[in-house]
Amino acid sequence: MYDNLFYDKKVNALFSDKATVTYMLQFEAALAQAQAHHAFIPHDAADAIAEICKIENIDMVKLIEDVRLGANVPIPLVKQLTTLKPQSSSPNPANKYVHFGATSQDVVDTALMLQVRDAVEIIVINVNIVINQLVFLIENHRETLMMGRSFMQQAKPITFGFKVATWLDGVLRTKKRLLYILKENFTVQLGGAVGHLSSMPKIGFEITETLGGILKLNTPSLSWHTQRDRFVEISTTLGILTGTLSKIAKDVSLLMQTEIAEVFEPSGAGKGGSSTMPHKRNPVSSIALLAIAQRVPPLVSTMLSSMTQDHERATGAWHAEWETIADIVKLSAGAVRHAVEMTNGLEVNTDQMLKNIDCTEGLIFAENVSLALSSKIGKAAAHELVENACKIAVLTKKHLKSVLREDKNVNEHLTDKELKACFKPENSIGLCNVFIDNVLKNV
Amino acid sequence: MYDNLFYDKKVNALFSDKATVTYMLQFEAALAQAQAHHAFIPHDAADAIAEICKIENIDMVKLIEDVRLGANVPIPLVKQLTTLKPQSSSPNPANKYVHFGATSQDVVDTALMLQVRDAVEIIVINVNIVINQLVFLIENHRETLMMGRSFMQQAKPITFGFKVATWLDGVLRTKKRLLYILKENFTVQLGGAVGHLSSMPKIGFEITETLGGILKLNTPSLSWHTQRDRFVEISTTLGILTGTLSKIAKDVSLLMQTEIAEVFEPSGAGKGGSSTMPHKRNPVSSIALLAIAQRVPPLVSTMLSSMTQDHERATGAWHAEWETIADIVKLSAGAVRHAVEMTNGLEVNTDQMLKNIDCTEGLIFAENVSLALSSKIGKAAAHELVENACKIAVLTKKHLKSVLREDKNVNEHLTDKELKACFKPENSIGLCNVFIDNVLKNV
Amino acid sequence: MYDNLFYDKKVNALFSDKATVTYMLQFEAALAQAQAHHAFIPHDAADAIAEICKIENIDMVKLIEDVRLGANVPIPLVKQLTTLKPQSSSPNPANKYVHFGATSQDVVDTALMLQVRDAVEIIVINVNIVINQLVFLIENHRETLMMGRSFMQQAKPITFGFKVATWLDGVLRTKKRLLYILKENFTVQLGGAVGHLSSMPKIGFEITETLGGILKLNTPSLSWHTQRDRFVEISTTLGILTGTLSKIAKDVSLLMQTEIAEVFEPSGAGKGGSSTMPHKRNPVSSIALLAIAQRVPPLVSTMLSSMTQDHERATGAWHAEWETIADIVKLSAGAVRHAVEMTNGLEVNTDQMLKNIDCTEGLIFAENVSLALSSKIGKAAAHELVENACKIAVLTKKHLKSVLREDKNVNEHLTDKELKACFKPENSIGLCNVFIDNVLKNV
Amino acid sequence: MYDNLFYDKKVNALFSDKATVTYMLQFEAALAQAQAHHAFIPHDAADAIAEICKIENIDMVKLIEDVRLGANVPIPLVKQLTTLKPQSSSPNPANKYVHFGATSQDVVDTALMLQVRDAVEIIVINVNIVINQLVFLIENHRETLMMGRSFMQQAKPITFGFKVATWLDGVLRTKKRLLYILKENFTVQLGGAVGHLSSMPKIGFEITETLGGILKLNTPSLSWHTQRDRFVEISTTLGILTGTLSKIAKDVSLLMQTEIAEVFEPSGAGKGGSSTMPHKRNPVSSIALLAIAQRVPPLVSTMLSSMTQDHERATGAWHAEWETIADIVKLSAGAVRHAVEMTNGLEVNTDQMLKNIDCTEGLIFAENVSLALSSKIGKAAAHELVENACKIAVLTKKHLKSVLREDKNVNEHLTDKELKACFKPENSIGLCNVFIDNVLKNV
């Protein structure tokens, strides 16, 4: 129902039932190939297995029906495979050697590794697009003045380029983490019934290494049936990614408020509009991304709590992972997709940004005046003077600059030019450009 | 993929895309009917709307594709409805009056209420089956002696009937909670754009009441677009249900351990067996139930945290609920289904239970002897004597009874019959039957 | 450190180490009293136990140090108690009969029930204050016009009284839930080693009933050492309370935004201000309440997942509850405290509310005009006319009313008075007062 | 109350109120030093600030009381500091320059970084102890035969050394992660009001670098007030650590079951025993560790969901982190402490392990016989023969080996020696030693 709202179509496709089984078949074929390579099974068996391990051979309805019997997919899948006959050979060596010496969890874990890896690779591509789009925004908005806000209160002016640079800084670190897990975490699983490969005497570890090579997965020191940190770290990293992107959505949704109106998600045909309320422009991508960010962290919690596994194969904790990690990956991919959509052509209303800087009628610049006066009349006196002026400005609804202009003490110590300078936002943006450059260096 | 493992087919069917849209169409038709009843729209419009609001009229592919535009289903759904023409009437009054004065959230929330209610009703039916099966087990095992265990250590004997009574006690309370939410929480949503039904002047609340009547949902004091406690309480109640059932699964899985072997899930064709390990009998239903119980609590956390909603329609927090509550309901239904399967014909190995009582060679009865001796030789002396006897029993690997029998002091103060009585488990089951009766009274 | 920020002092005091132990001592004294009542122990023993069970007799440092040995407090606590001598009697019967036949979990669970009940009673008192303050706000702001907002976009006008009524509606339902759990969930625990009270033959259940009576706790059908739904339901109810209150905090914090400035937390000496930024008024209570609402739901998740308990005493899942439920109760009490502070003297800037209604220059009233014209020129033509006028208004930055005024078609069909009526917010507040009355009826 | 049960004393001490404020004072002193280094403030000011920034100068009671006013500690802390006078200098330059240009979040975040870093360093020391103790166990138990179990059912024999190697494998990876975050994640925070250091014109970034150098923290590209991934990654890493250790606790608690009795936590004076149940030996450290592992994941979820932060300073999401990350760090330290205690002198009952291997009366070796016969009589025939023998063994309660011995077909094809070999567990441990060596290589 919500495939097109909370998700990314390409990644969702990788997690369809058929795709999932296809990854499992890929494992079985590669295992046979590795075993044949080490002369553990005949080469014609490996060929025959490769031939039968095709998704079109599988009765998906029956498979899904039978999952309940053994509480996993490989048991009924292998049962189906053993009944299949390759056209090329007779008698059928596939029958005898398919899944030889492996255990269900070897299939499930390795297939999931392949599946998640393919998804993470799509995610990284999209993260790179986000990065490029953020760089573009920074370059276009280095000088765009806007209010910085703390606790949703106006604080001091910043530039929009600086704000985007803080977004980018987070995204860059998370990209680094994604590349790290792509390198470190994707690992083959092969252990047999209790992990020690008694079913592949002597040559088991070599077969594992070859299998890893075929599937382009790392080879582990030993099987990790009940050591789940790799999947968990993938999950936490995607959780951090989603969190990082949700910060962008949070800012955009707040900036799109009717009364603030500084930034808008790019409009598309029919997107975010309302036929009965022509003024509305709903932050559709932000909404989706914020919803995703609400959902992913508790799913990560499930992955972490599922690490408490018993003995050599866990009674439930393993099974709790399957749909959970799939949801984490799919939702995170959806988050990135929305970040791509949102940052591609984000509309920036620079006029409104300036207008909002002025909405407190100069109060946000009070500290500047205080500092400018300090060197002339002392810190305490300056503070008191400005504090009073602020009160008058609020009560009389006049601009602080006017109130101050009319103050004798100010007139005495600050020229009109000096006073005006205190109220120029461009004088209050600190090291925005230094920081922007720091971040851009890391791209 | 796992429809048949973690879920209940009937409940899953209620949450298919088509079923979801059907509930939404039911809302639109009922709304028109209620509005016609109060002469707010013409009767022929209501009839025409009833005619077009059929799932076979909806282009599901296009609908799902368009969900992204407005971040919900009703916008594209109503767009489709306004293009449909009823055969019975010309001109088409449906077009003009469908979804009249309602907002998307009215549709989504009310449809979800209907959907979840239907699911909870199925769940209650299955909970009743669990209750009946537990009563049956209690009645059959009032006298079945087994070890009670604390911290997974043998503690003192209990009866299996008593253990099942503690299960039942929890299930009965949760059933009460389910009936309570069925009565209190299922409520219609109708508020229009910002909740005050400005689109249905004067007669809005009456229409809401009539609509509630048609759909057999409660009428709220006012619309609850951003007051989400009702859905949350449904979620927490299902969370408690799942937790309660998972305690049964935990016990069963522990009792099914090869070394304990006291209780077994009912066997079914091909269920839980292993072709290569003939001795294995995997606790398949327990596994599924424990996995579900691992997953539901964090989903409830999402529902709770989604209560922090902004203004009159939430920016993401509402959207985060949709798939989350669906998952909670579907997984909880799966938990109940497994509880039904597990308790229907649970195999109880009473011999093994007795054997396990004896596995500490009498040590678990030490306190009984200590108490029996206390009245004769004083508490301190009795305690010391028995403590020493226990040490000797462990060191010499002899039964405690034999060690004690050979002790002069024991011989002096306890007859053989008295000593034997200390080691009879049936003398150590306390008020098991009183408590069983207490629980059965509540059925 | 944050006792005074995230918490309520009174409730925190109930959870100090000393208070916790005091509740445990209360259990031991009441147990002895109940046992003496049923002639299960001598009356002078009960008196002696009452005398020694005083917090000033306990060596807290040693107690806390020794908690690790048995992984709970009662074991070292009872050990201390057995060494204490009452002044009144010699020999000491306390020694022999203290904690007689009880198990550690009986103490911990019952004491926690007492502790949490005292806390919930304080919470209910404060919830009542919140309710009264909300009623006051509603009565004062029945006619206060403001914008309703969906997805943080201006939608249609409402009244502030109506908004507060939606807050109140949620709080009232949650108060009902709190009263329900106060009545149903607070229950004594007494089971002995494995729950069947073999240590109190025959009379055990009567002792439990008497004990419940003394402590004003319900008597359970049987001990609930591993049936944890009662504590969990208390937790979920407090989670719902916190969520309900956080919705108020969310609205207030959004309405306090500098650019919106419609509502302000009551100011207090030094609260929320900033010495260097005189214009700032930080939403301090909202911040605290939102932080609490972020933290409570995952703690509820822990309580739910801890329901999966093994056998007759759980190996870790029970222990995971202790600090978790204490945190839930304490944080929820803090949430209520902030709700009390926030709603007591909430400042409402009605001028700014009106000003914000006008910030789209009439666009939010477009639908009203469309409806008014429909009856004259037909729906389609009216819609097209208004849509064009909106576009012109946005492009020319003129008020929609002026644009429409200049339109020939409008002039022809709508009088000036009729047109003006379309733009009056008080004409667009629907059934606000009906709904307000519905809610107030439930107070 | 539970300081000594769920926590590590040393780490808890780092999180006392006084310690927390001490870290904040360390920040203020170092900031002044860095600013003086760059001639941004006078050197005597820095000296004076260093002098006053001592914990004994702080009125902790007043500080904690005042936290509520600004919703953080630094506001009242700096207020106290500005009233303090250093003895060494008059007039007091500290007053003027303390906290100069910094914002509260700079203090809180940097202090927390220092605090958590000190804690993680203690954690790493203890992880190293766990590693050494696991290596010791592996070396002692390379040849110790025991049952491997899947779904808590006996599966095939393994060695205890192999089981411990799988524990170690997980711990080693997590240690690597801890070292990585120690290197990458601990970073100084300095941004001023909105992050751009307008308060330290030009030289702000250099001051940040110097400050980082003084505190031995990394310098960020820019301030990260609302980019929280660093704290989150520390949290997820500690979550993975706790999960990894909880797997050990799970295994130990299961192996300590009375009926299994293969492994025991080291006993200590009074630890885990029960005076009334002499046979009990409660898995106290496992209990504590499992309870911790139940609690940490939802806390990590809070950290992840707190990443959705608004603008330049978050309204609640930042505040939600404070006690949450402290709890994560403290509980994780407690987990490691218990892992140290548990693995130091873990008792291994090798006899019982052998006995348990035999508890199915040979059934677990059925597959070995089947394989041995396959080459002689074909796979299908062998499988059928053995399956029948298993059924007979179960029905007649005889050992499988005896049943097979009496089978004509077996006698014909397998010598007594060959048959016996099938039942020797040491022939069924696969590549245990290969995998052990792989893991030990990574130490």
Tab-separated table of N, CA and C in Angstrom, chain A residues 35-125:
chain	number	residue	atom	x	y	z
A	35	GLN	N	32.135	-26.426	-3.577
A	35	GLN	CA	32.425	-27.803	-3.160
A	35	GLN	C	33.023	-28.607	-4.314
A	36	ALA	N	32.541	-28.333	-5.522
A	36	ALA	CA	33.118	-29.024	-6.689
A	36	ALA	C	34.557	-28.574	-6.912
A	37	HIS	N	34.792	-27.287	-6.715
A	37	HIS	CA	36.138	-26.749	-6.877
A	37	HIS	C	37.133	-27.484	-5.983
A	38	HIS	N	36.697	-27.870	-4.794
A	38	HIS	CA	37.572	-28.594	-3.879
A	38	HIS	C	37.335	-30.101	-3.946
A	39	ALA	N	36.734	-30.518	-5.070
A	39	ALA	CA	36.512	-31.947	-5.296
A	39	ALA	C	35.742	-32.621	-4.181
A	40	PHE	N	34.916	-31.826	-3.521
A	40	PHE	CA	34.116	-32.405	-2.441
A	40	PHE	C	32.833	-33.013	-2.978
A	41	ILE	N	32.374	-32.459	-4.086
A	41	ILE	CA	31.265	-33.098	-4.821
A	41	ILE	C	31.656	-33.092	-6.295
A	42	PRO	N	31.007	-33.928	-7.101
A	42	PRO	CA	31.383	-33.976	-8.528
A	42	PRO	C	31.018	-32.678	-9.253
A	43	HIS	N	31.790	-32.378	-10.279
A	43	HIS	CA	31.522	-31.160	-11.052
A	43	HIS	C	30.157	-31.209	-11.741
A	44	ASP	N	29.772	-32.396	-12.203
A	44	ASP	CA	28.467	-32.445	-12.869
A	44	ASP	C	27.313	-32.212	-11.889
A	45	ALA	N	27.554	-32.527	-10.617
A	45	ALA	CA	26.535	-32.232	-9.613
A	45	ALA	C	26.383	-30.723	-9.467
A	46	ALA	N	27.517	-30.034	-9.410
A	46	ALA	CA	27.470	-28.573	-9.291
A	46	ALA	C	26.760	-27.963	-10.494
A	47	ASP	N	27.060	-28.511	-11.661
A	47	ASP	CA	26.399	-27.991	-12.867
A	47	ASP	C	24.887	-28.239	-12.804
A	48	ALA	N	24.544	-29.421	-12.411
A	48	ALA	CA	23.116	-29.749	-12.325
A	48	ALA	C	22.417	-28.875	-11.295
A	49	ILE	N	23.081	-28.638	-10.186
A	49	ILE	CA	22.495	-27.794	-9.142
A	49	ILE	C	22.310	-26.369	-9.661
A	50	ALA	N	23.337	-25.864	-10.350
A	50	ALA	CA	23.220	-24.522	-10.939
A	50	ALA	C	22.004	-24.459	-11.859
A	51	GLU	N	21.764	-25.553	-12.562
A	51	GLU	CA	20.664	-25.580	-13.519
A	51	GLU	C	19.288	-25.546	-12.823
A	52	ILE	N	19.183	-26.311	-11.735
A	52	ILE	CA	17.856	-26.346	-11.088
A	52	ILE	C	17.593	-25.133	-10.196
A	53	CYS	N	18.675	-24.497	-9.727
A	53	CYS	CA	18.499	-23.392	-8.768
A	53	CYS	C	18.039	-22.119	-9.479
A	54	LYS	N	16.898	-22.189	-10.081
A	54	LYS	CA	16.332	-21.022	-10.763
A	54	LYS	C	14.946	-20.766	-10.181
A	55	ILE	N	14.659	-19.530	-9.997
A	55	ILE	CA	13.426	-19.145	-9.317
A	55	ILE	C	12.194	-19.674	-10.038
A	56	GLU	N	12.271	-19.790	-11.367
A	56	GLU	CA	11.096	-20.258	-12.102
A	56	GLU	C	10.788	-21.734	-11.812
A	57	ASN	N	11.745	-22.432	-11.219
A	57	ASN	CA	11.492	-23.828	-10.867
A	57	ASN	C	10.740	-23.990	-9.545
A	58	ILE	N	10.652	-22.903	-8.833
A	58	ILE	CA	10.119	-23.018	-7.462
A	58	ILE	C	8.610	-22.761	-7.431
A	59	ASP	N	7.915	-23.607	-6.710
A	59	ASP	CA	6.476	-23.424	-6.469
A	59	ASP	C	6.350	-22.502	-5.245
A	60	MET	N	6.209	-21.212	-5.523
A	60	MET	CA	6.257	-20.227	-4.432
A	60	MET	C	5.085	-20.401	-3.456
A	61	VAL	N	3.921	-20.717	-3.982
A	61	VAL	CA	2.754	-20.852	-3.114
A	61	VAL	C	2.970	-21.965	-2.095
A	62	LYS	N	3.429	-23.084	-2.627
A	62	LYS	CA	3.675	-24.214	-1.736
A	62	LYS	C	4.795	-23.884	-0.748
A	63	LEU	N	5.801	-23.218	-1.240
A	63	LEU	CA	6.938	-22.875	-0.389
A	63	LEU	C	6.475	-22.057	0.818
A	64	ILE	N	5.726	-21.004	0.522
A	64	ILE	CA	5.276	-20.104	1.594
A	64	ILE	C	4.357	-20.845	2.555
A	65	GLU	N	3.547	-21.704	2.005
A	65	GLU	CA	2.676	-22.519	2.844
A	65	GLU	C	3.488	-23.390	3.818
A	66	ASP	N	4.614	-23.908	3.333
A	66	ASP	CA	5.371	-24.890	4.127
A	66	ASP	C	6.375	-24.275	5.094
A	67	VAL	N	6.525	-22.960	5.032
A	67	VAL	CA	7.506	-22.308	5.908
A	67	VAL	C	7.223	-22.622	7.371
A	68	ARG	N	5.953	-22.764	7.697
A	68	ARG	CA	5.590	-22.999	9.088
A	68	ARG	C	6.100	-24.324	9.658
A	69	LEU	N	6.311	-25.302	8.802
A	69	LEU	CA	6.647	-26.629	9.321
A	69	LEU	C	7.971	-26.621	10.059
A	70	GLY	N	8.975	-26.001	9.453
A	70	GLY	CA	10.284	-26.002	10.089
A	70	GLY	C	10.673	-24.623	10.576
A	71	ALA	N	9.748	-23.685	10.471
A	71	ALA	CA	9.999	-22.310	10.888
A	71	ALA	C	11.116	-21.644	10.091
A	72	ASN	N	11.325	-22.086	8.860
A	72	ASN	CA	12.215	-21.340	7.973
A	72	ASN	C	11.974	-21.711	6.516
A	73	VAL	N	12.586	-20.966	5.626
A	73	VAL	CA	12.373	-21.177	4.193
A	73	VAL	C	13.226	-22.313	3.624
A	74	PRO	N	14.507	-22.414	4.004
A	74	PRO	CA	15.342	-23.413	3.326
A	74	PRO	C	14.851	-24.850	3.436
A	75	ILE	N	14.236	-25.214	4.567
A	75	ILE	CA	13.798	-26.617	4.675
A	75	ILE	C	12.839	-26.978	3.532
A	76	PRO	N	11.720	-26.250	3.359
A	76	PRO	CA	10.864	-26.616	2.217
A	76	PRO	C	11.502	-26.296	0.862
A	77	LEU	N	12.377	-25.314	0.815
A	77	LEU	CA	13.021	-24.982	-0.459
A	77	LEU	C	13.907	-26.135	-0.924
A	78	VAL	N	14.723	-26.636	-0.016
A	78	VAL	CA	15.617	-27.743	-0.377
A	78	VAL	C	14.784	-28.971	-0.720
A	79	LYS	N	13.696	-29.152	0.014
A	79	LYS	CA	12.813	-30.272	-0.308
A	79	LYS	C	12.328	-30.171	-1.751
A	80	GLN	N	11.938	-28.987	-2.162
A	80	GLN	CA	11.523	-28.790	-3.560
A	80	GLN	C	12.690	-29.051	-4.512
A	81	LEU	N	13.857	-28.544	-4.157
A	81	LEU	CA	15.011	-28.692	-5.056
A	81	LEU	C	15.354	-30.163	-5.287
A	82	THR	N	15.233	-30.961	-4.231
A	82	THR	CA	15.610	-32.368	-4.382
A	82	THR	C	14.648	-33.132	-5.288
A	83	THR	N	13.509	-32.544	-5.560
A	83	THR	CA	12.570	-33.231	-6.462
A	83	THR	C	12.725	-32.760	-7.908
A	84	LEU	N	13.557	-31.727	-8.100
A	84	LEU	CA	13.715	-31.174	-9.453
A	84	LEU	C	14.752	-31.968	-10.230
A	85	LYS	N	14.499	-32.073	-11.525
A	85	LYS	CA	15.462	-32.780	-12.376
A	85	LYS	C	16.034	-31.844	-13.408
A	86	PRO	N	17.343	-31.712	-13.465
A	86	PRO	CA	17.943	-30.904	-14.532
A	86	PRO	C	17.742	-31.609	-15.860
A	87	GLN	N	17.514	-30.852	-16.911
A	87	GLN	CA	17.328	-31.464	-18.233
A	87	GLN	C	18.614	-32.076	-18.746
A	88	SER	N	19.723	-31.456	-18.361
A	88	SER	CA	21.002	-31.803	-18.972
A	88	SER	C	21.528	-33.167	-18.546
A	89	SER	N	21.163	-33.663	-17.382
A	89	SER	CA	21.839	-34.864	-16.923
A	89	SER	C	20.865	-35.913	-16.437
A	90	SER	N	21.238	-37.089	-16.618
A	90	SER	CA	20.470	-38.195	-16.106
A	90	SER	C	21.435	-39.347	-15.877
A	91	PRO	N	21.545	-39.897	-14.722
A	91	PRO	CA	20.754	-39.604	-13.521
A	91	PRO	C	21.093	-38.230	-12.941
A	92	ASN	N	20.321	-37.880	-11.941
A	92	ASN	CA	20.339	-36.524	-11.397
A	92	ASN	C	21.254	-36.408	-10.175
A	93	PRO	N	22.418	-35.815	-10.350
A	93	PRO	CA	23.312	-35.691	-9.198
A	93	PRO	C	22.944	-34.498	-8.309
A	94	ALA	N	22.074	-33.625	-8.788
A	94	ALA	CA	21.685	-32.459	-7.998
A	94	ALA	C	20.998	-32.927	-6.734
A	95	ASN	N	20.021	-33.736	-6.945
A	95	ASN	CA	19.245	-34.382	-5.889
A	95	ASN	C	20.102	-34.748	-4.683
A	96	LYS	N	21.213	-35.376	-4.962
A	96	LYS	CA	22.045	-35.927	-3.904
A	96	LYS	C	22.913	-34.862	-3.232
A	97	TYR	N	23.330	-33.889	-3.991
A	97	TYR	CA	24.361	-32.987	-3.476
A	97	TYR	C	23.890	-31.564	-3.171
A	98	VAL	N	22.657	-31.277	-3.506
A	98	VAL	CA	22.217	-29.909	-3.235
A	98	VAL	C	22.163	-29.684	-1.728
A	99	HIS	N	22.666	-28.495	-1.292
A	99	HIS	CA	22.615	-28.121	0.129
A	99	HIS	C	23.471	-29.067	0.966
A	100	PHE	N	24.420	-29.692	0.311
A	100	PHE	CA	25.184	-30.764	0.952
A	100	PHE	C	26.007	-30.236	2.138
A	101	GLY	N	25.662	-30.721	3.302
A	101	GLY	CA	26.435	-30.349	4.487
A	101	GLY	C	26.109	-28.989	5.055
A	102	ALA	N	25.210	-28.294	4.407
A	102	ALA	CA	24.847	-26.967	4.919
A	102	ALA	C	23.648	-27.083	5.835
A	103	THR	N	23.392	-26.021	6.579
A	103	THR	CA	22.222	-25.974	7.438
A	103	THR	C	21.350	-24.803	6.997
A	104	SER	N	20.116	-24.835	7.376
A	104	SER	CA	19.192	-23.777	6.948
A	104	SER	C	19.743	-22.379	7.224
A	105	GLN	N	20.342	-22.210	8.386
A	105	GLN	CA	20.796	-20.871	8.729
A	105	GLN	C	21.929	-20.402	7.813
A	106	ASP	N	22.728	-21.341	7.294
A	106	ASP	CA	23.762	-20.954	6.326
A	106	ASP	C	23.113	-20.272	5.121
A	107	VAL	N	22.005	-20.849	4.674
A	107	VAL	CA	21.304	-20.298	3.503
A	107	VAL	C	20.705	-18.934	3.836
A	108	VAL	N	19.939	-18.910	4.921
A	108	VAL	CA	19.219	-17.678	5.273
A	108	VAL	C	20.192	-16.522	5.486
A	109	ASP	N	21.228	-16.757	6.271
A	109	ASP	CA	22.159	-15.678	6.609
A	109	ASP	C	22.935	-15.191	5.392
A	110	THR	N	23.426	-16.124	4.612
A	110	THR	CA	24.218	-15.707	3.454
A	110	THR	C	23.336	-14.984	2.442
A	111	ALA	N	22.159	-15.526	2.194
A	111	ALA	CA	21.248	-14.866	1.249
A	111	ALA	C	20.911	-13.460	1.728
A	112	LEU	N	20.681	-13.322	3.031
A	112	LEU	CA	20.355	-12.007	3.581
A	112	LEU	C	21.527	-11.045	3.439
A	113	MET	N	22.728	-11.570	3.605
A	113	MET	CA	23.916	-10.733	3.410
A	113	MET	C	23.948	-10.198	1.970
A	114	LEU	N	23.696	-11.066	1.026
A	114	LEU	CA	23.727	-10.650	-0.391
A	114	LEU	C	22.642	-9.608	-0.658
A	115	GLN	N	21.489	-9.880	-0.151
A	115	GLN	CA	20.319	-9.033	-0.352
A	115	GLN	C	20.550	-7.641	0.247
A	116	VAL	N	20.994	-7.633	1.480
A	116	VAL	CA	21.212	-6.354	2.157
A	116	VAL	C	22.365	-5.601	1.492
A	117	ARG	N	23.387	-6.328	1.058
A	117	ARG	CA	24.496	-5.659	0.386
A	117	ARG	C	24.020	-4.954	-0.868
A	118	ASP	N	23.232	-5.650	-1.656
A	118	ASP	CA	22.707	-5.014	-2.877
A	118	ASP	C	21.905	-3.763	-2.528
A	119	ALA	N	21.155	-3.843	-1.450
A	119	ALA	CA	20.353	-2.691	-1.041
A	119	ALA	C	21.245	-1.544	-0.577
A	120	VAL	N	22.247	-1.876	0.222
A	120	VAL	CA	23.131	-0.821	0.743
A	120	VAL	C	23.875	-0.146	-0.414
A	121	GLU	N	24.192	-0.916	-1.427
A	121	GLU	CA	24.876	-0.297	-2.572
A	121	GLU	C	23.961	0.723	-3.269
A	122	ILE	N	22.693	0.402	-3.391
A	122	ILE	CA	21.745	1.389	-3.943
A	122	ILE	C	21.653	2.596	-3.016
A	123	ILE	N	21.609	2.319	-1.741
A	123	ILE	CA	21.518	3.413	-0.759
A	123	ILE	C	22.715	4.350	-0.880
A	124	VAL	N	23.907	3.768	-1.035
A	124	VAL	CA	25.113	4.605	-1.139
A	124	VAL	C	25.062	5.473	-2.394
A	125	ILE	N	24.581	4.908	-3.467
A	125	ILE	CA	24.438	5.708	-4.697
A	125	ILE	C	23.538	6.912	-4.434
